[in-house]
């Protein structure tokens, strides 16, 4: 296994946690992609991956503390910029008696919002191409100025030909001008993301549907929209293989491996992996492959849908960063270590269940360990 470079992009904020004493809070730092970066660093060894966090902070004392916290968490901070005219965002967490959290935010003019302002498409593509994997979220996208978003997404689409792009919807309605705009961006990203995370409630909220357990995701059609172009690639690969008298099966399997993508759909007690890939039945119908080649390809094709079920914890302390730590587990196990989807889901759930047994977004390091251990 080679040493991989992983970038996580977004916003870290000053976090205020409510205490048992009325009107008293403890102060730390958190934010969806920062939380994921910290847990990803913990579940992987330095030999397995370098974890970089890409954001912007200010030059004020809290920003300096935040930057120090990044370094304490063993994150590469070489791409964290400091804006002398801006400050970090802030949020407060309040918990109910079941550990469910509610948030209050002060972030509308935070430094992270301006991290990519003024960067050209070419500069952004070059930035992403330094990495093997780039992870960002709907929050990372929503906080950007509207004129920056299009260039940001276009650059990731271009870079996705060489870089594995991972996207977590993390849909927060109050951050978007409209639901329609958010959905348009999500559906665009769904066509090139290597792994797309979506929860049942986000899916229902975006598509004005009821939350139905175990239902097929409404966003699945957007995720599968890239399949027609993949079919065209497959036909071209077969044509080239035959012209060079190369093995068609090997050529198509290489393309499958290169382009295989997953929608990871999260529900309360299940995780489903929906893969997209080459439609070999259409290749057979079109006479592109022989019956023998079709059978050999289908036998080795990854399972169409993988479902992993787990037992929810009876006692939950704080659900903050549950999804963020789960994403870290999937990225670490599935994309970096190359485990099966089933094993990745199991490991990711173990990480998330540790996190929700403690207060705050970032729990003490002794409760999370590298997967190798």
Short mmCIF file of C-alpha atoms in Angstrom, two decimals:
data_model
loop_
_atom_site.label_atom_id
_atom_site.label_comp_id
_atom_site.label_asym_id
_atom_site.label_seq_id
_atom_site.Cartn_x
_atom_site.Cartn_y
_atom_site.Cartn_z
CA UNK A 1 0.00 0.00 0.00
CA UNK A 2 1.41 3.37 -1.01
CA UNK A 3 1.45 6.52 1.11
CA UNK A 4 -1.59 8.60 0.09
CA UNK A 5 -2.17 12.34 0.36
CA UNK A 6 -5.65 13.32 1.52
CA UNK A 7 -7.04 16.88 1.63
CA UNK A 8 -10.11 17.93 3.58
CA UNK A 9 -11.61 21.29 2.67
CA UNK A 10 -13.92 23.49 4.70
CA UNK A 11 -14.36 25.58 7.80
CA UNK A 12 -13.31 25.13 11.40
CA UNK A 13 -15.10 27.31 13.95
CA UNK A 14 -14.83 28.28 17.57
CA UNK A 15 -17.09 25.82 19.40
CA UNK A 16 -18.97 26.60 22.63
CA UNK A 17 -20.32 23.56 24.51
CA UNK A 18 -23.06 24.00 27.09
CA UNK A 19 -22.12 22.69 30.54
CA UNK A 20 -24.28 21.41 33.38
CA UNK A 21 -24.04 24.88 34.93
CA UNK A 22 -26.64 27.27 33.42
CA UNK A 23 -25.18 29.92 31.10
CA UNK A 24 -21.68 28.45 31.25
CA UNK A 25 -19.86 27.03 28.22
CA UNK A 26 -16.52 25.42 27.50
CA UNK A 27 -14.64 26.64 24.43
CA UNK A 28 -12.95 24.42 21.85
CA UNK A 29 -12.90 24.10 18.04
CA UNK A 30 -15.01 22.13 15.57
CA UNK A 31 -16.59 22.03 12.13
CA UNK A 32 -17.74 19.17 9.91
CA UNK A 33 -14.70 18.71 7.67
CA UNK A 34 -12.28 19.55 10.49
CA UNK A 35 -13.90 16.86 12.63
CA UNK A 36 -13.54 14.38 9.77
CA UNK A 37 -9.89 15.37 9.29
CA UNK A 38 -9.10 14.77 12.97
CA UNK A 39 -10.75 11.34 13.06
CA UNK A 40 -9.20 10.36 9.73
CA UNK A 41 -5.78 11.26 11.14
CA UNK A 42 -6.48 9.09 14.18
CA UNK A 43 -7.64 5.96 12.33
CA UNK A 44 -4.68 5.98 9.91
CA UNK A 45 -0.98 5.87 10.67
CA UNK A 46 1.39 8.52 9.24
CA UNK A 47 2.87 5.80 7.03
CA UNK A 48 -0.54 5.18 5.45
CA UNK A 49 -1.55 8.75 4.66
CA UNK A 50 -0.76 12.43 5.05
CA UNK A 51 -3.84 14.38 6.10
CA UNK A 52 -4.02 18.06 5.06
CA UNK A 53 -6.64 20.56 6.12
CA UNK A 54 -7.41 23.40 3.71
CA UNK A 55 -9.15 26.45 5.15
CA UNK A 56 -8.55 30.08 6.14
CA UNK A 57 -8.35 31.67 9.58
CA UNK A 58 -7.65 35.18 10.83
CA UNK A 59 -4.63 36.58 12.64
CA UNK A 60 -6.44 37.20 15.96
CA UNK A 61 -5.67 35.22 19.16
CA UNK A 62 -8.49 32.70 18.62
CA UNK A 63 -7.27 32.06 15.08
CA UNK A 64 -3.77 31.46 16.42
CA UNK A 65 -5.19 29.00 18.95
CA UNK A 66 -7.13 27.29 16.17
CA UNK A 67 -4.01 26.94 14.04
CA UNK A 68 -2.17 25.51 17.03
CA UNK A 69 -5.02 23.03 17.48
CA UNK A 70 -4.64 21.87 13.86
CA UNK A 71 -0.99 21.16 14.53
CA UNK A 72 -1.78 19.39 17.82
CA UNK A 73 -4.06 17.09 15.82
CA UNK A 74 -1.13 16.25 13.50
CA UNK A 75 -2.75 17.78 10.44
CA UNK A 76 -0.67 19.28 7.64
CA UNK A 77 -1.41 23.03 7.76
CA UNK A 78 0.74 24.21 4.86
CA UNK A 79 -2.40 25.20 2.91
CA UNK A 80 -4.15 27.04 5.75
CA UNK A 81 -4.10 30.75 4.93
CA UNK A 82 -4.48 33.68 7.34
CA UNK A 83 -6.67 36.66 6.47
CA UNK A 84 -5.79 39.72 8.60
CA UNK A 85 -9.20 41.29 7.94
CA UNK A 86 -11.39 38.33 8.96
CA UNK A 87 -12.12 36.17 12.00
CA UNK A 88 -13.18 32.53 12.49
CA UNK A 89 -16.85 31.64 12.75
CA UNK A 90 -18.43 30.59 16.05
CA UNK A 91 -21.15 28.15 17.04
CA UNK A 92 -22.78 27.01 20.28
CA UNK A 93 -24.04 23.47 20.97
CA UNK A 94 -26.98 22.79 23.28
CA UNK A 95 -28.06 19.21 24.08
CA UNK A 96 -31.43 17.78 25.04
CA UNK A 97 -31.85 14.88 27.49
CA UNK A 98 -31.41 12.33 24.64
CA UNK A 99 -28.08 13.72 23.49
CA UNK A 100 -29.55 15.35 20.38
CA UNK A 101 -27.96 18.68 19.65
CA UNK A 102 -29.12 22.05 18.44
CA UNK A 103 -26.81 24.72 17.08
CA UNK A 104 -26.57 28.49 17.02
CA UNK A 105 -24.14 29.98 14.47
CA UNK A 106 -22.23 33.22 13.92
CA UNK A 107 -20.33 32.61 10.67
CA UNK A 108 -21.62 34.82 7.85
CA UNK A 109 -18.33 36.70 7.34
CA UNK A 110 -15.80 34.13 8.57
CA UNK A 111 -12.30 33.89 7.10
CA UNK A 112 -12.93 30.43 5.62
CA UNK A 113 -15.59 31.89 3.32
CA UNK A 114 -12.85 33.75 1.41
CA UNK A 115 -10.23 30.98 1.16
CA UNK A 116 -10.62 30.51 -2.62
CA UNK A 117 -11.68 34.02 -3.66
CA UNK A 118 -9.44 35.26 -6.48
CA UNK A 119 -8.12 31.82 -7.42
CA UNK A 120 -8.48 30.85 -11.09
CA UNK A 121 -9.84 27.56 -12.38
CA UNK A 122 -6.33 26.48 -13.34
CA UNK A 123 -4.96 27.32 -9.89
CA UNK A 124 -7.67 25.32 -8.15
CA UNK A 125 -7.21 22.29 -10.41
CA UNK A 126 -3.47 22.39 -9.69
CA UNK A 127 -4.22 22.58 -5.97
CA UNK A 128 -6.39 19.44 -6.01
CA UNK A 129 -3.95 17.55 -8.21
CA UNK A 130 -1.44 17.56 -5.36
CA UNK A 131 -3.63 14.97 -3.62
CA UNK A 132 -4.91 11.43 -4.10
CA UNK A 133 -8.22 12.12 -2.31
CA UNK A 134 -10.10 15.41 -1.77
CA UNK A 135 -13.03 15.54 0.68
CA UNK A 136 -15.49 18.40 1.07
CA UNK A 137 -19.10 18.89 2.12
CA UNK A 138 -22.25 20.80 1.35
CA UNK A 139 -21.24 23.17 4.12
CA UNK A 140 -17.81 23.72 2.53
CA UNK A 141 -19.66 24.72 -0.64
CA UNK A 142 -22.51 26.72 0.90
CA UNK A 143 -20.25 29.13 2.78
CA UNK A 144 -18.43 30.22 -0.39
CA UNK A 145 -19.44 33.46 -2.13
CA UNK A 146 -21.79 32.64 -5.00
CA UNK A 147 -19.29 33.81 -7.62
CA UNK A 148 -16.66 31.40 -6.24
CA UNK A 149 -18.82 28.26 -6.07
CA UNK A 150 -18.99 27.56 -9.80
CA UNK A 151 -15.22 27.74 -10.25
CA UNK A 152 -14.73 25.59 -7.14
CA UNK A 153 -17.04 22.83 -8.44
CA UNK A 154 -15.69 23.01 -12.00
CA UNK A 155 -12.15 22.62 -10.71
CA UNK A 156 -13.05 19.50 -8.74
CA UNK A 157 -14.87 18.04 -11.75
CA UNK A 158 -11.72 18.49 -13.85
CA UNK A 159 -9.45 17.16 -11.11
CA UNK A 160 -11.68 14.09 -10.60
CA UNK A 161 -10.10 12.51 -13.69
CA UNK A 162 -6.96 12.01 -11.58
CA UNK A 163 -8.11 12.58 -7.99
CA UNK A 164 -10.75 10.73 -5.95
CA UNK A 165 -13.32 13.33 -4.95
CA UNK A 166 -15.45 12.55 -1.89
CA UNK A 167 -18.53 14.63 -1.07
CA UNK A 168 -20.82 14.63 1.96
CA UNK A 169 -24.10 16.45 1.31
CA UNK A 170 -24.36 17.84 4.87
CA UNK A 171 -27.33 19.89 3.70
CA UNK A 172 -28.02 22.89 5.95
CA UNK A 173 -30.97 24.87 4.53
CA UNK A 174 -30.12 28.13 6.31
CA UNK A 175 -26.75 28.31 4.52
CA UNK A 176 -28.26 28.22 1.03
CA UNK A 177 -30.12 30.87 -0.94
CA UNK A 178 -32.67 28.21 -1.92
CA UNK A 179 -33.18 24.46 -1.83
CA UNK A 180 -33.29 24.38 -5.62
CA UNK A 181 -29.83 25.94 -5.85
CA UNK A 182 -28.38 23.49 -3.34
CA UNK A 183 -29.91 20.54 -5.17
CA UNK A 184 -28.55 21.74 -8.52
CA UNK A 185 -25.02 21.83 -7.11
CA UNK A 186 -25.40 18.46 -5.39
CA UNK A 187 -26.65 16.80 -8.57
CA UNK A 188 -23.73 18.26 -10.53
CA UNK A 189 -21.22 16.95 -7.97
CA UNK A 190 -22.94 13.56 -7.85
CA UNK A 191 -21.88 12.95 -11.44
CA UNK A 192 -18.15 12.98 -10.67
CA UNK A 193 -17.72 12.22 -6.96
CA UNK A 194 -16.01 8.88 -6.27
CA UNK A 195 -17.95 8.55 -3.01
CA UNK A 196 -21.08 10.51 -2.16
CA UNK A 197 -22.49 10.53 1.39
CA UNK A 198 -26.17 11.23 1.96
CA UNK A 199 -28.46 10.62 4.93
CA UNK A 200 -32.09 9.57 4.77
CA UNK A 201 -33.38 12.83 6.25
CA UNK A 202 -31.24 15.01 3.93
CA UNK A 203 -32.46 13.04 0.92
CA UNK A 204 -36.11 13.43 1.91
CA UNK A 205 -35.69 17.13 2.69
CA UNK A 206 -34.05 17.91 -0.65
CA UNK A 207 -36.58 16.00 -2.72
CA UNK A 208 -39.75 16.89 -0.76
CA UNK A 209 -40.43 13.25 0.10
CA UNK A 210 -41.29 11.36 3.25
CA UNK A 211 -38.51 9.75 5.26
CA UNK A 212 -39.08 6.06 4.53
CA UNK A 213 -36.65 3.60 6.19
CA UNK A 214 -34.78 1.33 3.76
CA UNK A 215 -36.26 3.14 0.76
CA UNK A 216 -34.14 3.63 -2.34
CA UNK A 217 -32.57 7.10 -2.15
CA UNK A 218 -34.32 9.78 -4.18
CA UNK A 219 -30.90 11.21 -5.09
CA UNK A 220 -29.79 7.91 -6.66
CA UNK A 221 -30.88 9.00 -10.14
CA UNK A 222 -28.54 12.01 -9.96
CA UNK A 223 -25.69 9.75 -8.87
CA UNK A 224 -26.30 7.39 -11.78
CA UNK A 225 -26.49 10.19 -14.37
CA UNK A 226 -22.88 9.64 -15.40
CA UNK A 227 -23.51 6.05 -16.54
CA UNK A 228 -24.34 6.89 -20.20
CA UNK A 229 -20.92 8.52 -20.66
CA UNK A 230 -19.32 5.55 -18.88
CA UNK A 231 -20.96 3.23 -21.41
CA UNK A 232 -19.40 5.28 -24.22
CA UNK A 233 -15.99 4.98 -22.53
CA UNK A 234 -16.45 1.21 -22.28
CA UNK A 235 -17.26 0.91 -25.99
CA UNK A 236 -14.13 2.92 -26.84
CA UNK A 237 -12.00 0.74 -24.54
CA UNK A 238 -13.28 -2.45 -26.20
CA UNK A 239 -12.63 -1.02 -29.66
CA UNK A 240 -9.07 -0.10 -28.70
CA UNK A 241 -8.42 -3.48 -27.08
CA UNK A 242 -9.59 -5.36 -30.17
CA UNK A 243 -7.50 -3.14 -32.46
CA UNK A 244 -4.43 -3.90 -30.34
CA UNK A 245 -5.38 -7.58 -29.97
CA UNK A 246 -5.46 -7.08 -26.20
CA UNK A 247 -7.72 -8.88 -23.72
CA UNK A 248 -11.14 -7.19 -23.69
CA UNK A 249 -12.06 -8.54 -20.25
CA UNK A 250 -8.90 -7.16 -18.66
CA UNK A 251 -9.37 -3.78 -20.34
CA UNK A 252 -12.97 -3.45 -19.14
CA UNK A 253 -12.13 -4.57 -15.62
CA UNK A 254 -9.41 -1.92 -15.49
CA UNK A 255 -11.94 0.72 -16.58
CA UNK A 256 -14.43 -0.56 -13.99
CA UNK A 257 -11.82 -0.29 -11.25
CA UNK A 258 -10.84 3.18 -12.37
CA UNK A 259 -14.38 4.56 -12.56
CA UNK A 260 -16.24 2.60 -9.87
CA UNK A 261 -18.16 4.99 -7.61
CA UNK A 262 -20.40 4.63 -4.54
CA UNK A 263 -23.34 6.43 -3.01
CA UNK A 264 -23.16 5.79 0.75
CA UNK A 265 -26.69 6.14 2.11
CA UNK A 266 -26.96 6.50 5.88
CA UNK A 267 -30.06 5.68 7.91
CA UNK A 268 -30.59 5.28 11.64
CA UNK A 269 -29.47 1.66 11.86
CA UNK A 270 -28.30 0.77 8.34
CA UNK A 271 -25.73 1.89 5.79
CA UNK A 272 -26.21 1.08 2.11
CA UNK A 273 -23.57 1.26 -0.63
CA UNK A 274 -25.05 1.87 -4.09
CA UNK A 275 -22.35 1.40 -6.73
CA UNK A 276 -22.42 2.75 -10.24
CA UNK A 277 -20.49 1.08 -13.01
CA UNK A 278 -20.42 -0.20 -16.57
CA UNK A 279 -23.70 -1.67 -17.80
CA UNK A 280 -22.38 -4.92 -19.29
CA UNK A 281 -25.88 -6.02 -20.35
CA UNK A 282 -26.06 -3.06 -22.73
CA UNK A 283 -22.62 -3.94 -24.11
CA UNK A 284 -23.90 -7.44 -24.80
CA UNK A 285 -27.13 -6.17 -26.39
CA UNK A 286 -25.14 -3.87 -28.66
CA UNK A 287 -22.84 -6.71 -29.69
CA UNK A 288 -19.80 -4.95 -28.23
CA UNK A 289 -18.84 -7.97 -26.09
CA UNK A 290 -19.41 -11.68 -26.65
CA UNK A 291 -21.54 -13.88 -24.42
CA UNK A 292 -18.36 -15.45 -22.98
CA UNK A 293 -16.88 -12.02 -22.19
CA UNK A 294 -20.16 -10.89 -20.65
CA UNK A 295 -20.31 -13.89 -18.30
CA UNK A 296 -16.69 -13.41 -17.21
CA UNK A 297 -17.28 -9.72 -16.52
CA UNK A 298 -20.53 -10.19 -14.59
CA UNK A 299 -19.04 -12.89 -12.34
CA UNK A 300 -16.37 -10.45 -11.14
CA UNK A 301 -18.57 -7.35 -11.01
CA UNK A 302 -18.91 -5.84 -7.51
CA UNK A 303 -22.17 -6.52 -5.66
CA UNK A 304 -24.88 -4.12 -6.79
CA UNK A 305 -26.06 -2.95 -3.36
CA UNK A 306 -24.39 -3.67 -0.03
CA UNK A 307 -26.38 -3.18 3.19
CA UNK A 308 -24.75 -3.11 6.61
CA UNK A 309 -27.02 -3.14 9.67
CA UNK A 310 -26.00 -2.34 13.22
CA UNK A 311 -27.58 -2.01 16.66
CA UNK A 312 -27.95 1.61 17.82
CA UNK A 313 -26.48 2.42 21.23
CA UNK A 314 -28.98 2.57 24.08
CA UNK A 315 -27.20 5.47 25.77
CA UNK A 316 -26.13 8.39 23.59
CA UNK A 317 -24.30 11.30 25.22
CA UNK A 318 -23.81 13.67 22.26
CA UNK A 319 -24.44 13.09 18.55
CA UNK A 320 -22.16 15.96 17.47
CA UNK A 321 -19.69 14.75 14.80
CA UNK A 322 -21.34 11.33 14.48
CA UNK A 323 -21.62 11.67 10.71
CA UNK A 324 -18.24 13.39 10.41
CA UNK A 325 -16.43 10.56 12.20
CA UNK A 326 -18.37 7.97 10.19
CA UNK A 327 -17.16 9.62 6.97
CA UNK A 328 -13.59 9.47 8.30
CA UNK A 329 -13.98 5.75 8.87
CA UNK A 330 -15.26 5.12 5.34
CA UNK A 331 -12.51 7.20 3.72
CA UNK A 332 -9.81 5.60 5.84
CA UNK A 333 -10.92 2.00 5.46
CA UNK A 334 -12.50 1.94 1.99
CA UNK A 335 -10.43 4.46 0.00
CA UNK A 336 -7.07 4.44 1.77
CA UNK A 337 -6.76 0.88 3.11
CA UNK A 338 -8.85 -0.72 0.35
CA UNK A 339 -11.17 -2.79 2.55
CA UNK A 340 -14.51 -4.11 1.35
CA UNK A 341 -17.56 -1.87 1.66
CA UNK A 342 -18.92 -4.17 4.40
CA UNK A 343 -15.73 -3.96 6.46
CA UNK A 344 -15.47 -0.20 5.94
CA UNK A 345 -19.04 0.32 7.17
CA UNK A 346 -18.35 -1.80 10.25
CA UNK A 347 -15.15 0.07 11.12
CA UNK A 348 -16.74 3.47 10.44
CA UNK A 349 -19.68 2.67 12.69
CA UNK A 350 -17.33 1.64 15.49
CA UNK A 351 -15.61 5.03 15.27
CA UNK A 352 -18.93 6.92 15.25
CA UNK A 353 -20.26 4.97 18.24
CA UNK A 354 -17.18 5.89 20.25
CA UNK A 355 -17.71 9.55 19.38
CA UNK A 356 -21.37 9.71 20.47
CA UNK A 357 -20.47 8.27 23.88
CA UNK A 358 -18.66 11.52 24.74
CA UNK A 359 -19.43 15.23 24.73
CA UNK A 360 -18.17 17.52 22.00
CA UNK A 361 -17.15 17.16 18.38
CA UNK A 362 -13.61 15.98 19.12
CA UNK A 363 -13.40 13.34 21.86
CA UNK A 364 -10.19 12.48 23.78
CA UNK A 365 -7.63 10.81 21.54
CA UNK A 366 -7.35 7.70 23.72
CA UNK A 367 -10.81 6.56 22.57
CA UNK A 368 -9.93 6.41 18.85
CA UNK A 369 -7.08 4.34 17.44
CA UNK A 370 -5.61 3.41 14.03
CA UNK A 371 -7.55 0.64 12.31
CA UNK A 372 -4.37 -1.44 12.22
CA UNK A 373 -4.55 -1.77 16.02
#
